[in-house]
Amino acid sequence: MPPALADARASKPPLAHLESVLLWLGRVLLLIAVPLFILILASGLAVAIIRIGGDLRLGIDPFLATAARPRLPLSEVAGRAVAVDALRQVLMAGLVVSLAVWAAGGAWRRRLGLTRPDEARAPMRRLWLLLALWPLIHIAWVTTSAAALNMNFGNGVRLSPFLSPRMLALWFAFVVVLAPIAEELLLRGETFARASAFMGPAGTIVATALLFCLAHVSLDPGAKSALARPLTLLPLALTLGWLRWRTGRLWPCILLHGWSNFCLVAYQIGPGLLR
């Protein structure tokens, strides 16, 4: 073999390896960017819609300068915050489904884990045992990790007294129904499908769990620890990913997510409601 051809062939494997590494890194960056973009877009749209709609309802010019805007009642401020949270979840779910339809066409339900998997998976009866034990597991982890970080995640948490009964009902629906559906569609649905295309089961579970925790990092500058809430959510995030892989379906993830939120909320605000 001529030396020139030998050198050319010898140089191909390193280049091919570099291309595969760059392709993998590109997929990882896209895996992070897509859910982040959807979350930011849904949040921005929700804030704009609620602010403009609320201003028009009160007869305020939505484009009035901040200095000239009248001070809103505290009930209005609290209600708008809840409405933004709820609408963000609805918009996020719509964006995820739209993206799945664009990516998979008629197979979008399968992509999101909304249809029965082709191969047999774990029996669903184990899920009910997990649901029964989960409140003890989750609350024990949350309170222990919060105490280690000197954070208050314990009993006696109170809701804003300025929320109307209608806004309280919307807040409860946001926590127990809307957030679990939207977040699971985004992470254990679309993101899980993207990660599964180039990662194994363990990598996919860990990647979606880390993104779930990243989405819950506190951006409040007054917070004692921005990483407190993500740390408390890590076991839930890993369990949800495991459920998605083990069952091949999304609904068990939504069910456990909603049940977990309900139990934690009941633990935190229940004592205050009984007083």
Short mmCIF file of C-alpha atoms in Angstrom, two decimals, residues 75-268:
data_model
loop_
_atom_site.label_atom_id
_atom_site.label_comp_id
_atom_site.label_asym_id
_atom_site.label_seq_id
_atom_site.Cartn_x
_atom_site.Cartn_y
_atom_site.Cartn_z
CA SER A 75 -55.73 40.52 46.09
CA GLU A 76 -55.14 41.39 42.43
CA VAL A 77 -51.37 40.94 42.75
CA ALA A 78 -51.75 37.55 44.47
CA GLY A 79 -54.38 36.40 41.99
CA ARG A 80 -52.26 37.37 39.00
CA ALA A 81 -49.30 35.40 40.36
CA VAL A 82 -51.43 32.25 40.60
CA ALA A 83 -52.97 32.85 37.17
CA VAL A 84 -49.50 33.21 35.62
CA ASP A 85 -48.36 29.92 37.17
CA ALA A 86 -51.46 28.08 35.95
CA LEU A 87 -51.41 29.55 32.43
CA ARG A 88 -47.71 28.81 32.08
CA GLN A 89 -48.40 25.10 32.55
CA VAL A 90 -51.19 25.12 29.96
CA LEU A 91 -49.00 26.92 27.43
CA MET A 92 -46.07 24.64 28.17
CA ALA A 93 -48.17 21.53 27.57
CA GLY A 94 -49.44 22.99 24.29
CA LEU A 95 -45.91 23.81 23.12
CA VAL A 96 -44.67 20.32 23.98
CA VAL A 97 -47.49 18.61 22.11
CA SER A 98 -46.94 20.91 19.11
CA LEU A 99 -43.24 20.09 19.09
CA ALA A 100 -43.96 16.35 19.31
CA VAL A 101 -46.42 16.58 16.41
CA TRP A 102 -43.81 18.44 14.35
CA ALA A 103 -41.10 15.90 15.20
CA ALA A 104 -43.09 12.65 14.96
CA GLY A 105 -46.23 13.45 12.99
CA GLY A 106 -48.98 10.95 13.66
CA ALA A 107 -46.75 9.07 16.11
CA TRP A 108 -46.59 11.97 18.57
CA ARG A 109 -48.56 10.12 21.23
CA ARG A 110 -46.09 7.24 21.15
CA ARG A 111 -43.20 9.73 21.33
CA LEU A 112 -44.64 11.26 24.50
CA GLY A 113 -45.45 7.92 26.11
CA LEU A 114 -49.19 8.35 25.77
CA THR A 115 -49.79 4.97 24.08
CA ARG A 116 -49.19 1.40 25.18
CA PRO A 117 -45.56 0.34 24.53
CA ASP A 118 -44.84 -2.34 21.94
CA GLU A 119 -43.02 -4.64 24.36
CA ALA A 120 -44.40 -5.81 27.71
CA ARG A 121 -43.22 -3.76 30.69
CA ALA A 122 -43.42 -4.01 34.48
CA PRO A 123 -46.86 -4.82 35.95
CA MET A 124 -48.75 -1.72 37.00
CA ARG A 125 -49.69 -3.23 40.37
CA ARG A 126 -46.25 -2.29 41.68
CA LEU A 127 -47.13 1.33 41.06
CA TRP A 128 -49.87 1.23 43.69
CA LEU A 129 -47.39 0.02 46.32
CA LEU A 130 -45.07 2.87 45.37
CA LEU A 131 -47.94 5.36 45.66
CA ALA A 132 -48.77 4.07 49.14
CA LEU A 133 -45.19 4.38 50.39
CA TRP A 134 -44.19 7.52 48.55
CA PRO A 135 -45.56 10.17 50.98
CA LEU A 136 -43.40 8.76 53.78
CA ILE A 137 -40.33 8.52 51.56
CA HIS A 138 -40.70 11.95 50.00
CA ILE A 139 -41.62 13.89 53.14
CA ALA A 140 -38.81 12.24 55.11
CA TRP A 141 -36.28 13.19 52.44
CA VAL A 142 -37.59 16.74 52.04
CA THR A 143 -37.61 17.52 55.75
CA THR A 144 -34.22 15.90 56.37
CA SER A 145 -32.44 17.59 53.47
CA ALA A 146 -34.10 20.93 54.25
CA ALA A 147 -33.00 20.71 57.88
CA ALA A 148 -29.44 19.95 56.76
CA LEU A 149 -29.51 23.14 54.65
CA ASN A 150 -31.18 25.19 57.42
CA MET A 151 -34.26 25.70 55.24
CA ASN A 152 -37.87 25.76 56.44
CA PHE A 153 -39.83 23.10 54.56
CA GLY A 154 -41.79 22.01 57.60
CA ASN A 155 -45.32 22.33 58.85
CA GLY A 156 -47.29 25.51 59.27
CA VAL A 157 -46.72 27.05 55.85
CA ARG A 158 -49.54 29.50 55.10
CA LEU A 159 -51.03 30.65 51.82
CA SER A 160 -51.51 34.32 51.01
CA PRO A 161 -54.56 35.67 52.87
CA PHE A 162 -55.32 37.85 49.83
CA LEU A 163 -56.20 34.92 47.57
CA SER A 164 -59.89 34.59 46.78
CA PRO A 165 -61.56 31.15 47.00
CA ARG A 166 -61.48 30.95 43.20
CA MET A 167 -57.74 31.69 43.12
CA LEU A 168 -57.14 29.18 45.90
CA ALA A 169 -58.91 26.52 43.83
CA LEU A 170 -56.83 27.49 40.80
CA TRP A 171 -53.63 27.32 42.85
CA PHE A 172 -54.52 23.84 44.08
CA ALA A 173 -55.30 22.73 40.51
CA PHE A 174 -51.95 24.18 39.40
CA VAL A 175 -50.01 22.24 42.04
CA VAL A 176 -51.79 18.89 41.83
CA VAL A 177 -52.95 18.70 38.18
CA LEU A 178 -51.56 21.31 35.79
CA ALA A 179 -47.91 21.29 36.89
CA PRO A 180 -47.59 17.47 36.94
CA ILE A 181 -49.15 17.13 33.47
CA ALA A 182 -47.11 19.92 31.85
CA GLU A 183 -43.79 19.06 33.48
CA GLU A 184 -44.11 15.35 32.72
CA LEU A 185 -45.03 16.04 29.10
CA LEU A 186 -41.93 18.22 28.81
CA LEU A 187 -39.40 16.09 30.69
CA ARG A 188 -40.55 12.47 30.80
CA GLY A 189 -42.28 12.92 27.44
CA GLU A 190 -40.46 15.01 24.83
CA THR A 191 -37.09 15.30 26.61
CA PHE A 192 -37.10 11.60 27.51
CA ALA A 193 -37.67 10.74 23.85
CA ARG A 194 -34.82 12.99 22.73
CA ALA A 195 -32.42 11.61 25.35
CA SER A 196 -33.35 7.99 24.56
CA ALA A 197 -32.24 8.52 20.97
CA PHE A 198 -28.56 8.70 21.98
CA MET A 199 -28.41 7.64 25.66
CA GLY A 200 -29.03 4.40 27.48
CA PRO A 201 -31.79 4.02 30.08
CA ALA A 202 -29.59 5.09 33.02
CA GLY A 203 -28.26 8.15 31.19
CA THR A 204 -31.75 9.15 30.09
CA ILE A 205 -33.15 8.83 33.60
CA VAL A 206 -30.31 10.87 35.12
CA ALA A 207 -30.39 13.52 32.38
CA THR A 208 -34.13 14.14 32.69
CA ALA A 209 -33.84 14.16 36.49
CA LEU A 210 -31.09 16.79 36.41
CA LEU A 211 -33.11 18.94 34.01
CA PHE A 212 -36.15 18.60 36.29
CA CYS A 213 -34.08 19.80 39.25
CA LEU A 214 -32.50 22.57 37.17
CA ALA A 215 -35.96 23.87 36.26
CA HIS A 216 -36.72 24.26 39.97
CA VAL A 217 -33.62 26.27 40.91
CA SER A 218 -34.75 29.33 42.83
CA LEU A 219 -34.04 32.62 41.06
CA ASP A 220 -35.10 34.67 44.08
CA PRO A 221 -32.06 36.74 45.16
CA GLY A 222 -33.32 36.62 48.74
CA ALA A 223 -33.39 32.84 48.89
CA LYS A 224 -31.01 31.26 51.37
CA SER A 225 -29.97 28.51 49.00
CA ALA A 226 -30.81 28.33 45.33
CA LEU A 227 -30.02 24.60 45.33
CA ALA A 228 -32.24 23.68 48.29
CA ARG A 229 -35.39 22.87 46.33
CA PRO A 230 -33.60 20.96 43.51
CA LEU A 231 -31.89 18.80 46.13
CA THR A 232 -35.18 17.99 47.83
CA LEU A 233 -36.69 17.04 44.45
CA LEU A 234 -33.86 14.75 43.30
CA PRO A 235 -35.36 11.43 44.56
CA LEU A 236 -38.71 12.30 42.96
CA ALA A 237 -37.00 13.21 39.68
CA LEU A 238 -35.05 9.94 39.55
CA THR A 239 -38.14 7.89 40.48
CA LEU A 240 -40.23 9.55 37.77
CA GLY A 241 -37.57 8.78 35.16
CA TRP A 242 -37.39 5.18 36.34
CA LEU A 243 -41.18 4.89 36.12
CA ARG A 244 -41.16 6.25 32.56
CA TRP A 245 -38.55 3.70 31.50
CA ARG A 246 -39.97 0.77 33.45
CA THR A 247 -43.61 1.17 32.38
CA GLY A 248 -43.09 2.78 28.98
CA ARG A 249 -46.00 5.12 29.78
CA LEU A 250 -46.32 8.72 30.88
CA TRP A 251 -49.47 8.50 32.99
CA PRO A 252 -47.76 6.75 35.95
CA CYS A 253 -45.30 9.66 36.10
CA ILE A 254 -48.13 12.21 36.07
CA LEU A 255 -49.99 10.26 38.76
CA LEU A 256 -46.97 9.98 41.09
CA HIS A 257 -45.99 13.61 40.48
CA GLY A 258 -49.48 14.89 41.32
CA TRP A 259 -49.79 12.60 44.35
CA SER A 260 -46.38 13.70 45.62
CA ASN A 261 -47.31 17.38 45.29
CA PHE A 262 -50.63 16.80 47.04
CA CYS A 263 -49.03 15.00 49.98
CA LEU A 264 -46.31 17.62 50.41
CA VAL A 265 -48.82 20.48 50.25
CA ALA A 266 -51.07 18.73 52.77
CA TYR A 267 -48.09 18.24 55.08
CA GLN A 268 -47.02 21.87 54.80
#
